PDB file of N, CA and C in Angstrom:
ATOM      1  N   UNK A   1      56.423 -66.006  16.219  1.00  0.00           N
ATOM      2  CA  UNK A   1      57.645 -66.740  16.347  1.00  0.00           C
ATOM      3  C   UNK A   1      58.769 -65.759  16.591  1.00  0.00           C
ATOM      4  N   UNK A   2      59.247 -65.125  15.575  1.00  0.00           N
ATOM      5  CA  UNK A   2      60.242 -64.080  15.749  1.00  0.00           C
ATOM      6  C   UNK A   2      59.498 -62.764  15.668  1.00  0.00           C
ATOM      7  N   UNK A   3      59.468 -62.043  16.753  1.00  0.00           N
ATOM      8  CA  UNK A   3      58.667 -60.825  16.803  1.00  0.00           C
ATOM      9  C   UNK A   3      59.415 -59.602  16.317  1.00  0.00           C
ATOM     10  N   UNK A   4      60.723 -59.675  16.241  1.00  0.00           N
ATOM     11  CA  UNK A   4      61.518 -58.535  15.801  1.00  0.00           C
ATOM     12  C   UNK A   4      61.777 -58.646  14.309  1.00  0.00           C
ATOM     13  N   UNK A   5      61.636 -57.569  13.616  1.00  0.00           N
ATOM     14  CA  UNK A   5      61.963 -57.550  12.202  1.00  0.00           C
ATOM     15  C   UNK A   5      63.156 -56.632  12.037  1.00  0.00           C
ATOM     16  N   UNK A   6      64.190 -57.123  11.417  1.00  0.00           N
ATOM     17  CA  UNK A   6      65.419 -56.343  11.255  1.00  0.00           C
ATOM     18  C   UNK A   6      65.143 -55.101  10.427  1.00  0.00           C
ATOM     19  N   UNK A   7      65.852 -54.035  10.729  1.00  0.00           N
ATOM     20  CA  UNK A   7      65.702 -52.785   9.983  1.00  0.00           C
ATOM     21  C   UNK A   7      66.017 -53.036   8.526  1.00  0.00           C
ATOM     22  N   UNK A   8      65.164 -52.504   7.663  1.00  0.00           N
ATOM     23  CA  UNK A   8      65.370 -52.639   6.231  1.00  0.00           C
ATOM     24  C   UNK A   8      64.922 -53.980   5.683  1.00  0.00           C
ATOM     25  N   UNK A   9      64.231 -54.785   6.474  1.00  0.00           N
ATOM     26  CA  UNK A   9      63.797 -56.087   6.003  1.00  0.00           C
ATOM     27  C   UNK A   9      62.726 -55.928   4.942  1.00  0.00           C
ATOM     28  N   UNK A  10      62.648 -56.922   4.076  1.00  0.00           N
ATOM     29  CA  UNK A  10      61.656 -56.883   3.007  1.00  0.00           C
ATOM     30  C   UNK A  10      60.262 -56.782   3.599  1.00  0.00           C
ATOM     31  N   UNK A  11      59.411 -56.035   2.939  1.00  0.00           N
ATOM     32  CA  UNK A  11      58.033 -55.930   3.374  1.00  0.00           C
ATOM     33  C   UNK A  11      57.751 -54.735   4.249  1.00  0.00           C
ATOM     34  N   UNK A  12      58.746 -53.962   4.624  1.00  0.00           N
ATOM     35  CA  UNK A  12      58.488 -52.783   5.429  1.00  0.00           C
ATOM     36  C   UNK A  12      58.123 -51.635   4.508  1.00  0.00           C
ATOM     37  N   UNK A  13      57.295 -50.749   5.011  1.00  0.00           N
ATOM     38  CA  UNK A  13      56.840 -49.621   4.207  1.00  0.00           C
ATOM     39  C   UNK A  13      56.853 -48.393   5.104  1.00  0.00           C
ATOM     40  N   UNK A  14      57.807 -47.518   4.881  1.00  0.00           N
ATOM     41  CA  UNK A  14      57.961 -46.341   5.736  1.00  0.00           C
ATOM     42  C   UNK A  14      56.729 -45.451   5.692  1.00  0.00           C
ATOM     43  N   UNK A  15      55.953 -45.494   4.637  1.00  0.00           N
ATOM     44  CA  UNK A  15      54.770 -44.663   4.506  1.00  0.00           C
ATOM     45  C   UNK A  15      53.609 -45.082   5.381  1.00  0.00           C
ATOM     46  N   UNK A  16      53.683 -46.241   6.012  1.00  0.00           N
ATOM     47  CA  UNK A  16      52.571 -46.719   6.836  1.00  0.00           C
ATOM     48  C   UNK A  16      52.572 -46.102   8.217  1.00  0.00           C
ATOM     49  N   UNK A  17      53.647 -45.506   8.637  1.00  0.00           N
ATOM     50  CA  UNK A  17      53.699 -44.853   9.941  1.00  0.00           C
ATOM     51  C   UNK A  17      54.179 -45.775  11.030  1.00  0.00           C
ATOM     52  N   UNK A  18      54.435 -45.191  12.199  1.00  0.00           N
ATOM     53  CA  UNK A  18      55.004 -45.933  13.323  1.00  0.00           C
ATOM     54  C   UNK A  18      54.036 -46.975  13.862  1.00  0.00           C
ATOM     55  N   UNK A  19      52.738 -46.679  13.882  1.00  0.00           N
ATOM     56  CA  UNK A  19      51.763 -47.638  14.412  1.00  0.00           C
ATOM     57  C   UNK A  19      51.761 -48.918  13.589  1.00  0.00           C
ATOM     58  N   UNK A  20      51.764 -48.784  12.274  1.00  0.00           N
ATOM     59  CA  UNK A  20      51.754 -49.959  11.405  1.00  0.00           C
ATOM     60  C   UNK A  20      53.034 -50.768  11.560  1.00  0.00           C
ATOM     61  N   UNK A  21      54.143 -50.124  11.848  1.00  0.00           N
ATOM     62  CA  UNK A  21      55.400 -50.833  12.016  1.00  0.00           C
ATOM     63  C   UNK A  21      55.396 -51.666  13.301  1.00  0.00           C
ATOM     64  N   UNK A  22      54.644 -51.243  14.323  1.00  0.00           N
ATOM     65  CA  UNK A  22      54.598 -51.956  15.596  1.00  0.00           C
ATOM     66  C   UNK A  22      53.551 -53.058  15.613  1.00  0.00           C
ATOM     67  N   UNK A  23      52.437 -52.866  14.935  1.00  0.00           N
ATOM     68  CA  UNK A  23      51.332 -53.813  14.997  1.00  0.00           C
ATOM     69  C   UNK A  23      51.276 -54.669  13.742  1.00  0.00           C
ATOM     70  N   UNK A  24      51.314 -55.991  13.909  1.00  0.00           N
ATOM     71  CA  UNK A  24      51.220 -56.863  12.739  1.00  0.00           C
ATOM     72  C   UNK A  24      49.818 -56.811  12.142  1.00  0.00           C
ATOM     73  N   UNK A  25      49.740 -57.061  10.857  1.00  0.00           N
ATOM     74  CA  UNK A  25      48.449 -57.081  10.180  1.00  0.00           C
ATOM     75  C   UNK A  25      47.632 -58.272  10.666  1.00  0.00           C
ATOM     76  N   UNK A  26      46.348 -58.259  10.361  1.00  0.00           N
ATOM     77  CA  UNK A  26      45.477 -59.377  10.743  1.00  0.00           C
ATOM     78  C   UNK A  26      45.961 -60.668  10.088  1.00  0.00           C
ATOM     79  N   UNK A  27      46.406 -60.584   8.832  1.00  0.00           N
ATOM     80  CA  UNK A  27      46.914 -61.765   8.135  1.00  0.00           C
ATOM     81  C   UNK A  27      48.169 -62.285   8.825  1.00  0.00           C
ATOM     82  N   UNK A  28      49.067 -61.378   9.208  1.00  0.00           N
ATOM     83  CA  UNK A  28      50.295 -61.794   9.893  1.00  0.00           C
ATOM     84  C   UNK A  28      49.961 -62.466  11.219  1.00  0.00           C
ATOM     85  N   UNK A  29      48.984 -61.956  11.931  1.00  0.00           N
ATOM     86  CA  UNK A  29      48.567 -62.572  13.204  1.00  0.00           C
ATOM     87  C   UNK A  29      47.988 -63.965  12.975  1.00  0.00           C
ATOM     88  N   UNK A  30      47.169 -64.127  11.927  1.00  0.00           N
ATOM     89  CA  UNK A  30      46.612 -65.450  11.615  1.00  0.00           C
ATOM     90  C   UNK A  30      47.734 -66.432  11.291  1.00  0.00           C
ATOM     91  N   UNK A  31      48.696 -65.974  10.494  1.00  0.00           N
ATOM     92  CA  UNK A  31      49.809 -66.854  10.141  1.00  0.00           C
ATOM     93  C   UNK A  31      50.641 -67.198  11.377  1.00  0.00           C
ATOM     94  N   UNK A  32      50.839 -66.235  12.254  1.00  0.00           N
ATOM     95  CA  UNK A  32      51.591 -66.497  13.483  1.00  0.00           C
ATOM     96  C   UNK A  32      50.879 -67.540  14.339  1.00  0.00           C
ATOM     97  N   UNK A  33      49.556 -67.426  14.435  1.00  0.00           N
ATOM     98  CA  UNK A  33      48.792 -68.399  15.240  1.00  0.00           C
ATOM     99  C   UNK A  33      48.807 -69.784  14.595  1.00  0.00           C
ATOM    100  N   UNK A  34      48.971 -69.847  13.294  1.00  0.00           N
ATOM    101  CA  UNK A  34      49.114 -71.131  12.619  1.00  0.00           C
ATOM    102  C   UNK A  34      50.518 -71.684  12.810  1.00  0.00           C
ATOM    103  N   UNK A  35      51.509 -70.795  12.759  1.00  0.00           N
ATOM    104  CA  UNK A  35      52.905 -71.217  12.846  1.00  0.00           C
ATOM    105  C   UNK A  35      53.330 -71.664  14.242  1.00  0.00           C
ATOM    106  N   UNK A  36      52.856 -71.006  15.265  1.00  0.00           N
ATOM    107  CA  UNK A  36      53.330 -71.300  16.621  1.00  0.00           C
ATOM    108  C   UNK A  36      53.191 -72.779  16.992  1.00  0.00           C
ATOM    109  N   UNK A  37      52.055 -73.422  16.747  1.00  0.00           N
ATOM    110  CA  UNK A  37      51.967 -74.853  17.079  1.00  0.00           C
ATOM    111  C   UNK A  37      52.929 -75.716  16.258  1.00  0.00           C
ATOM    112  N   UNK A  38      53.327 -75.230  15.071  1.00  0.00           N
ATOM    113  CA  UNK A  38      54.238 -76.001  14.237  1.00  0.00           C
ATOM    114  C   UNK A  38      55.632 -76.102  14.855  1.00  0.00           C
ATOM    115  N   UNK A  39      55.948 -75.191  15.774  1.00  0.00           N
ATOM    116  CA  UNK A  39      57.225 -75.314  16.483  1.00  0.00           C
ATOM    117  C   UNK A  39      57.312 -76.653  17.206  1.00  0.00           C
ATOM    118  N   UNK A  40      56.154 -77.193  17.582  1.00  0.00           N
ATOM    119  CA  UNK A  40      56.111 -78.466  18.310  1.00  0.00           C
ATOM    120  C   UNK A  40      55.635 -79.634  17.463  1.00  0.00           C
ATOM    121  N   UNK A  41      54.880 -79.344  16.375  1.00  0.00           N
ATOM    122  CA  UNK A  41      54.219 -80.437  15.670  1.00  0.00           C
ATOM    123  C   UNK A  41      54.687 -80.679  14.240  1.00  0.00           C
ATOM    124  N   UNK A  42      55.451 -79.791  13.642  1.00  0.00           N
ATOM    125  CA  UNK A  42      55.926 -80.020  12.271  1.00  0.00           C
ATOM    126  C   UNK A  42      56.815 -81.259  12.261  1.00  0.00           C
ATOM    127  N   UNK A  43      56.819 -81.995  11.154  1.00  0.00           N
ATOM    128  CA  UNK A  43      57.710 -83.155  11.096  1.00  0.00           C
ATOM    129  C   UNK A  43      59.147 -82.745  11.441  1.00  0.00           C
ATOM    130  N   UNK A  44      59.750 -83.474  12.335  1.00  0.00           N
ATOM    131  CA  UNK A  44      61.108 -83.181  12.761  1.00  0.00           C
ATOM    132  C   UNK A  44      61.218 -82.223  13.930  1.00  0.00           C
ATOM    133  N   UNK A  45      60.090 -81.664  14.376  1.00  0.00           N
ATOM    134  CA  UNK A  45      60.122 -80.680  15.458  1.00  0.00           C
ATOM    135  C   UNK A  45      60.602 -81.266  16.779  1.00  0.00           C
ATOM    136  N   UNK A  46      60.452 -82.574  16.952  1.00  0.00           N
ATOM    137  CA  UNK A  46      60.861 -83.206  18.204  1.00  0.00           C
ATOM    138  C   UNK A  46      62.322 -83.643  18.208  1.00  0.00           C
ATOM    139  N   UNK A  47      63.023 -83.428  17.113  1.00  0.00           N
ATOM    140  CA  UNK A  47      64.446 -83.766  17.079  1.00  0.00           C
ATOM    141  C   UNK A  47      65.221 -82.831  18.000  1.00  0.00           C
ATOM    142  N   UNK A  48      66.240 -83.321  18.655  1.00  0.00           N
ATOM    143  CA  UNK A  48      67.024 -82.469  19.561  1.00  0.00           C
ATOM    144  C   UNK A  48      67.616 -81.240  18.865  1.00  0.00           C
ATOM    145  N   UNK A  49      67.893 -81.343  17.581  1.00  0.00           N
ATOM    146  CA  UNK A  49      68.471 -80.209  16.849  1.00  0.00           C
ATOM    147  C   UNK A  49      67.450 -79.132  16.538  1.00  0.00           C
ATOM    148  N   UNK A  50      66.161 -79.423  16.698  1.00  0.00           N
ATOM    149  CA  UNK A  50      65.106 -78.455  16.374  1.00  0.00           C
ATOM    150  C   UNK A  50      64.349 -77.983  17.608  1.00  0.00           C
ATOM    151  N   UNK A  51      64.183 -78.840  18.577  1.00  0.00           N
ATOM    152  CA  UNK A  51      63.322 -78.579  19.731  1.00  0.00           C
ATOM    153  C   UNK A  51      63.775 -77.347  20.518  1.00  0.00           C
ATOM    154  N   UNK A  52      62.936 -76.291  20.480  1.00  0.00           N
ATOM    155  CA  UNK A  52      63.215 -75.073  21.221  1.00  0.00           C
ATOM    156  C   UNK A  52      64.380 -74.266  20.685  1.00  0.00           C
ATOM    157  N   UNK A  53      64.807 -74.574  19.475  1.00  0.00           N
ATOM    158  CA  UNK A  53      65.974 -73.904  18.899  1.00  0.00           C
ATOM    159  C   UNK A  53      65.576 -73.069  17.686  1.00  0.00           C
ATOM    160  N   UNK A  54      66.454 -72.188  17.314  1.00  0.00           N
ATOM    161  CA  UNK A  54      66.238 -71.319  16.159  1.00  0.00           C
ATOM    162  C   UNK A  54      65.997 -72.130  14.890  1.00  0.00           C
ATOM    163  N   UNK A  55      66.746 -73.219  14.725  1.00  0.00           N
ATOM    164  CA  UNK A  55      66.559 -74.052  13.539  1.00  0.00           C
ATOM    165  C   UNK A  55      65.134 -74.613  13.497  1.00  0.00           C
ATOM    166  N   UNK A  56      64.565 -74.943  14.626  1.00  0.00           N
ATOM    167  CA  UNK A  56      63.189 -75.433  14.666  1.00  0.00           C
ATOM    168  C   UNK A  56      62.205 -74.376  14.192  1.00  0.00           C
ATOM    169  N   UNK A  57      62.467 -73.110  14.509  1.00  0.00           N
ATOM    170  CA  UNK A  57      61.599 -72.021  14.053  1.00  0.00           C
ATOM    171  C   UNK A  57      61.694 -71.855  12.541  1.00  0.00           C
ATOM    172  N   UNK A  58      62.904 -71.900  12.001  1.00  0.00           N
ATOM    173  CA  UNK A  58      63.079 -71.798  10.550  1.00  0.00           C
ATOM    174  C   UNK A  58      62.399 -72.981   9.871  1.00  0.00           C
ATOM    175  N   UNK A  59      62.564 -74.156  10.441  1.00  0.00           N
ATOM    176  CA  UNK A  59      61.940 -75.353   9.878  1.00  0.00           C
ATOM    177  C   UNK A  59      60.412 -75.254   9.902  1.00  0.00           C
ATOM    178  N   UNK A  60      59.843 -74.735  10.982  1.00  0.00           N
ATOM    179  CA  UNK A  60      58.385 -74.588  11.076  1.00  0.00           C
ATOM    180  C   UNK A  60      57.870 -73.659   9.977  1.00  0.00           C
ATOM    181  N   UNK A  61      58.564 -72.571   9.724  1.00  0.00           N
ATOM    182  CA  UNK A  61      58.160 -71.649   8.651  1.00  0.00           C
ATOM    183  C   UNK A  61      58.267 -72.339   7.299  1.00  0.00           C
ATOM    184  N   UNK A  62      59.341 -73.079   7.082  1.00  0.00           N
ATOM    185  CA  UNK A  62      59.527 -73.788   5.817  1.00  0.00           C
ATOM    186  C   UNK A  62      58.416 -74.820   5.612  1.00  0.00           C
ATOM    187  N   UNK A  63      58.098 -75.570   6.640  1.00  0.00           N
ATOM    188  CA  UNK A  63      57.019 -76.565   6.549  1.00  0.00           C
ATOM    189  C   UNK A  63      55.691 -75.888   6.233  1.00  0.00           C
ATOM    190  N   UNK A  64      55.397 -74.806   6.936  1.00  0.00           N
ATOM    191  CA  UNK A  64      54.162 -74.054   6.699  1.00  0.00           C
ATOM    192  C   UNK A  64      54.108 -73.537   5.266  1.00  0.00           C
ATOM    193  N   UNK A  65      55.181 -72.902   4.819  1.00  0.00           N
ATOM    194  CA  UNK A  65      55.201 -72.295   3.486  1.00  0.00           C
ATOM    195  C   UNK A  65      55.078 -73.339   2.386  1.00  0.00           C
ATOM    196  N   UNK A  66      55.764 -74.458   2.539  1.00  0.00           N
ATOM    197  CA  UNK A  66      55.797 -75.462   1.476  1.00  0.00           C
ATOM    198  C   UNK A  66      54.640 -76.442   1.503  1.00  0.00           C
ATOM    199  N   UNK A  67      54.066 -76.702   2.682  1.00  0.00           N
ATOM    200  CA  UNK A  67      53.089 -77.786   2.774  1.00  0.00           C
ATOM    201  C   UNK A  67      51.701 -77.379   3.249  1.00  0.00           C
ATOM    202  N   UNK A  68      51.573 -76.277   3.965  1.00  0.00           N
ATOM    203  CA  UNK A  68      50.269 -75.924   4.519  1.00  0.00           C
ATOM    204  C   UNK A  68      49.659 -74.670   3.907  1.00  0.00           C
ATOM    205  N   UNK A  69      50.458 -73.680   3.671  1.00  0.00           N
ATOM    206  CA  UNK A  69      49.953 -72.367   3.255  1.00  0.00           C
ATOM    207  C   UNK A  69      49.135 -72.446   1.972  1.00  0.00           C
ATOM    208  N   UNK A  70      49.595 -73.187   1.006  1.00  0.00           N
ATOM    209  CA  UNK A  70      48.899 -73.272  -0.275  1.00  0.00           C
ATOM    210  C   UNK A  70      48.338 -74.664  -0.517  1.00  0.00           C
ATOM    211  N   UNK A  71      48.082 -75.409   0.545  1.00  0.00           N
ATOM    212  CA  UNK A  71      47.566 -76.775   0.399  1.00  0.00           C
ATOM    213  C   UNK A  71      46.281 -76.765  -0.414  1.00  0.00           C
ATOM    214  N   UNK A  72      46.213 -77.658  -1.374  1.00  0.00           N
ATOM    215  CA  UNK A  72      45.017 -77.784  -2.197  1.00  0.00           C
ATOM    216  C   UNK A  72      44.978 -76.849  -3.388  1.00  0.00           C
ATOM    217  N   UNK A  73      45.939 -75.971  -3.509  1.00  0.00           N
ATOM    218  CA  UNK A  73      45.986 -75.062  -4.654  1.00  0.00           C
ATOM    219  C   UNK A  73      47.052 -75.545  -5.627  1.00  0.00           C
ATOM    220  N   UNK A  74      46.836 -75.260  -6.897  1.00  0.00           N
ATOM    221  CA  UNK A  74      47.859 -75.568  -7.889  1.00  0.00           C
ATOM    222  C   UNK A  74      49.000 -74.567  -7.778  1.00  0.00           C
ATOM    223  N   UNK A  75      50.107 -74.886  -8.359  1.00  0.00           N
ATOM    224  CA  UNK A  75      51.228 -73.960  -8.386  1.00  0.00           C
ATOM    225  C   UNK A  75      52.072 -73.950  -7.136  1.00  0.00           C
ATOM    226  N   UNK A  76      51.893 -74.941  -6.265  1.00  0.00           N
ATOM    227  CA  UNK A  76      52.684 -74.968  -5.032  1.00  0.00           C
ATOM    228  C   UNK A  76      54.186 -74.989  -5.281  1.00  0.00           C
ATOM    229  N   UNK A  77      54.683 -75.843  -6.191  1.00  0.00           N
ATOM    230  CA  UNK A  77      56.137 -75.808  -6.425  1.00  0.00           C
ATOM    231  C   UNK A  77      56.613 -74.447  -6.928  1.00  0.00           C
ATOM    232  N   UNK A  78      55.836 -73.815  -7.789  1.00  0.00           N
ATOM    233  CA  UNK A  78      56.227 -72.492  -8.276  1.00  0.00           C
ATOM    234  C   UNK A  78      56.315 -71.500  -7.130  1.00  0.00           C
ATOM    235  N   UNK A  79      55.351 -71.531  -6.225  1.00  0.00           N
ATOM    236  CA  UNK A  79      55.371 -70.622  -5.083  1.00  0.00           C
ATOM    237  C   UNK A  79      56.548 -70.938  -4.158  1.00  0.00           C
ATOM    238  N   UNK A  80      56.789 -72.222  -3.929  1.00  0.00           N
ATOM    239  CA  UNK A  80      57.875 -72.623  -3.040  1.00  0.00           C
ATOM    240  C   UNK A  80      59.232 -72.210  -3.590  1.00  0.00           C
ATOM    241  N   UNK A  81      59.375 -72.268  -4.893  1.00  0.00           N
ATOM    242  CA  UNK A  81      60.673 -71.980  -5.499  1.00  0.00           C
ATOM    243  C   UNK A  81      60.841 -70.530  -5.910  1.00  0.00           C
ATOM    244  N   UNK A  82      59.747 -69.893  -6.372  1.00  0.00           N
ATOM    245  CA  UNK A  82      59.877 -68.566  -6.977  1.00  0.00           C
ATOM    246  C   UNK A  82      58.940 -67.509  -6.417  1.00  0.00           C
ATOM    247  N   UNK A  83      57.906 -67.902  -5.694  1.00  0.00           N
ATOM    248  CA  UNK A  83      56.849 -66.963  -5.318  1.00  0.00           C
ATOM    249  C   UNK A  83      56.820 -66.590  -3.856  1.00  0.00           C
ATOM    250  N   UNK A  84      55.599 -66.430  -3.345  1.00  0.00           N
ATOM    251  CA  UNK A  84      55.392 -65.955  -1.980  1.00  0.00           C
ATOM    252  C   UNK A  84      55.969 -66.894  -0.926  1.00  0.00           C
ATOM    253  N   UNK A  85      55.870 -68.201  -1.145  1.00  0.00           N
ATOM    254  CA  UNK A  85      56.431 -69.141  -0.169  1.00  0.00           C
ATOM    255  C   UNK A  85      57.948 -68.968  -0.092  1.00  0.00           C
ATOM    256  N   UNK A  86      58.591 -68.758  -1.213  1.00  0.00           N
ATOM    257  CA  UNK A  86      60.041 -68.526  -1.215  1.00  0.00           C
ATOM    258  C   UNK A  86      60.377 -67.267  -0.428  1.00  0.00           C
ATOM    259  N   UNK A  87      59.566 -66.218  -0.617  1.00  0.00           N
ATOM    260  CA  UNK A  87      59.810 -64.969   0.100  1.00  0.00           C
ATOM    261  C   UNK A  87      59.622 -65.141   1.609  1.00  0.00           C
ATOM    262  N   UNK A  88      58.619 -65.913   1.988  1.00  0.00           N
ATOM    263  CA  UNK A  88      58.385 -66.173   3.410  1.00  0.00           C
ATOM    264  C   UNK A  88      59.548 -66.951   4.017  1.00  0.00           C
ATOM    265  N   UNK A  89      60.015 -67.969   3.307  1.00  0.00           N
ATOM    266  CA  UNK A  89      61.146 -68.758   3.796  1.00  0.00           C
ATOM    267  C   UNK A  89      62.410 -67.909   3.859  1.00  0.00           C
ATOM    268  N   UNK A  90      62.603 -67.045   2.884  1.00  0.00           N
ATOM    269  CA  UNK A  90      63.776 -66.166   2.898  1.00  0.00           C
ATOM    270  C   UNK A  90      63.714 -65.205   4.082  1.00  0.00           C
ATOM    271  N   UNK A  91      62.509 -64.689   4.372  1.00  0.00           N
ATOM    272  CA  UNK A  91      62.358 -63.787   5.524  1.00  0.00           C
ATOM    273  C   UNK A  91      62.684 -64.526   6.824  1.00  0.00           C
ATOM    274  N   UNK A  92      62.262 -65.790   6.939  1.00  0.00           N
ATOM    275  CA  UNK A  92      62.580 -66.580   8.141  1.00  0.00           C
ATOM    276  C   UNK A  92      64.089 -66.782   8.250  1.00  0.00           C
ATOM    277  N   UNK A  93      64.723 -67.086   7.132  1.00  0.00           N
ATOM    278  CA  UNK A  93      66.174 -67.282   7.144  1.00  0.00           C
ATOM    279  C   UNK A  93      66.886 -65.973   7.513  1.00  0.00           C
ATOM    280  N   UNK A  94      66.430 -64.852   6.943  1.00  0.00           N
ATOM    281  CA  UNK A  94      67.027 -63.549   7.253  1.00  0.00           C
ATOM    282  C   UNK A  94      66.878 -63.211   8.730  1.00  0.00           C
ATOM    283  N   UNK A  95      65.714 -63.518   9.311  1.00  0.00           N
ATOM    284  CA  UNK A  95      65.504 -63.283  10.742  1.00  0.00           C
ATOM    285  C   UNK A  95      66.447 -64.150  11.565  1.00  0.00           C
ATOM    286  N   UNK A  96      66.609 -65.408  11.162  1.00  0.00           N
ATOM    287  CA  UNK A  96      67.515 -66.300  11.881  1.00  0.00           C
ATOM    288  C   UNK A  96      68.938 -65.756  11.823  1.00  0.00           C
ATOM    289  N   UNK A  97      69.338 -65.282  10.672  1.00  0.00           N
ATOM    290  CA  UNK A  97      70.684 -64.689  10.539  1.00  0.00           C
ATOM    291  C   UNK A  97      70.816 -63.452  11.422  1.00  0.00           C
ATOM    292  N   UNK A  98      69.746 -62.650  11.507  1.00  0.00           N
ATOM    293  CA  UNK A  98      69.775 -61.462  12.355  1.00  0.00           C
ATOM    294  C   UNK A  98      69.961 -61.855  13.819  1.00  0.00           C
ATOM    295  N   UNK A  99      69.324 -62.939  14.233  1.00  0.00           N
ATOM    296  CA  UNK A  99      69.493 -63.427  15.603  1.00  0.00           C
ATOM    297  C   UNK A  99      70.941 -63.861  15.817  1.00  0.00           C
ATOM    298  N   UNK A 100      71.464 -64.606  14.880  1.00  0.00           N
ATOM    299  CA  UNK A 100      72.837 -65.093  15.006  1.00  0.00           C
ATOM    300  C   UNK A 100      73.849 -63.953  14.993  1.00  0.00           C
ATOM    301  N   UNK A 101      73.538 -62.900  14.257  1.00  0.00           N
ATOM    302  CA  UNK A 101      74.426 -61.736  14.182  1.00  0.00           C
ATOM    303  C   UNK A 101      74.213 -60.763  15.337  1.00  0.00           C
ATOM    304  N   UNK A 102      73.225 -61.037  16.205  1.00  0.00           N
ATOM    305  CA  UNK A 102      72.955 -60.180  17.351  1.00  0.00           C
ATOM    306  C   UNK A 102      72.090 -58.973  17.041  1.00  0.00           C
ATOM    307  N   UNK A 103      71.445 -58.953  15.875  1.00  0.00           N
ATOM    308  CA  UNK A 103      70.591 -57.826  15.499  1.00  0.00           C
ATOM    309  C   UNK A 103      69.123 -58.055  15.872  1.00  0.00           C
ATOM    310  N   UNK A 104      68.782 -59.235  16.333  1.00  0.00           N
ATOM    311  CA  UNK A 104      67.407 -59.557  16.707  1.00  0.00           C
ATOM    312  C   UNK A 104      67.456 -60.590  17.826  1.00  0.00           C
ATOM    313  N   UNK A 105      66.314 -60.783  18.493  1.00  0.00           N
ATOM    314  CA  UNK A 105      66.228 -61.773  19.581  1.00  0.00           C
ATOM    315  C   UNK A 105      65.269 -62.873  19.183  1.00  0.00           C
ATOM    316  N   UNK A 106      65.529 -64.063  19.668  1.00  0.00           N
ATOM    317  CA  UNK A 106      64.675 -65.225  19.407  1.00  0.00           C
ATOM    318  C   UNK A 106      64.037 -65.659  20.704  1.00  0.00           C
ATOM    319  N   UNK A 107      62.733 -65.904  20.648  1.00  0.00           N
ATOM    320  CA  UNK A 107      62.045 -66.505  21.790  1.00  0.00           C
ATOM    321  C   UNK A 107      61.021 -67.477  21.261  1.00  0.00           C
ATOM    322  N   UNK A 108      61.175 -68.723  21.608  1.00  0.00           N
ATOM    323  CA  UNK A 108      60.270 -69.782  21.126  1.00  0.00           C
ATOM    324  C   UNK A 108      59.063 -69.858  22.004  1.00  0.00           C
TER     325      UNK A 108
END
């Protein structure tokens, strides 16, 4: 979805080297392949305010994090509010802000 990660964004590790910074992990690639169709199919994705827009990308990540990522597992509200899902949604919001501030590019 958003391929650029702003400098200093959460989850970066300078010790991994330049190659690791350029290539997403296998897990990140799997999540990206799950997220991309949600740009078109998540509830509300067909609304004019979301379709092909940055808000639609943020919404797709939120839908994935809250409803699909931990489907069938207990503790979903805890994750959505305090855990990994919250961190994923915050990263999507931070990326959106970076796009709006001109520090990153968006391509749907």
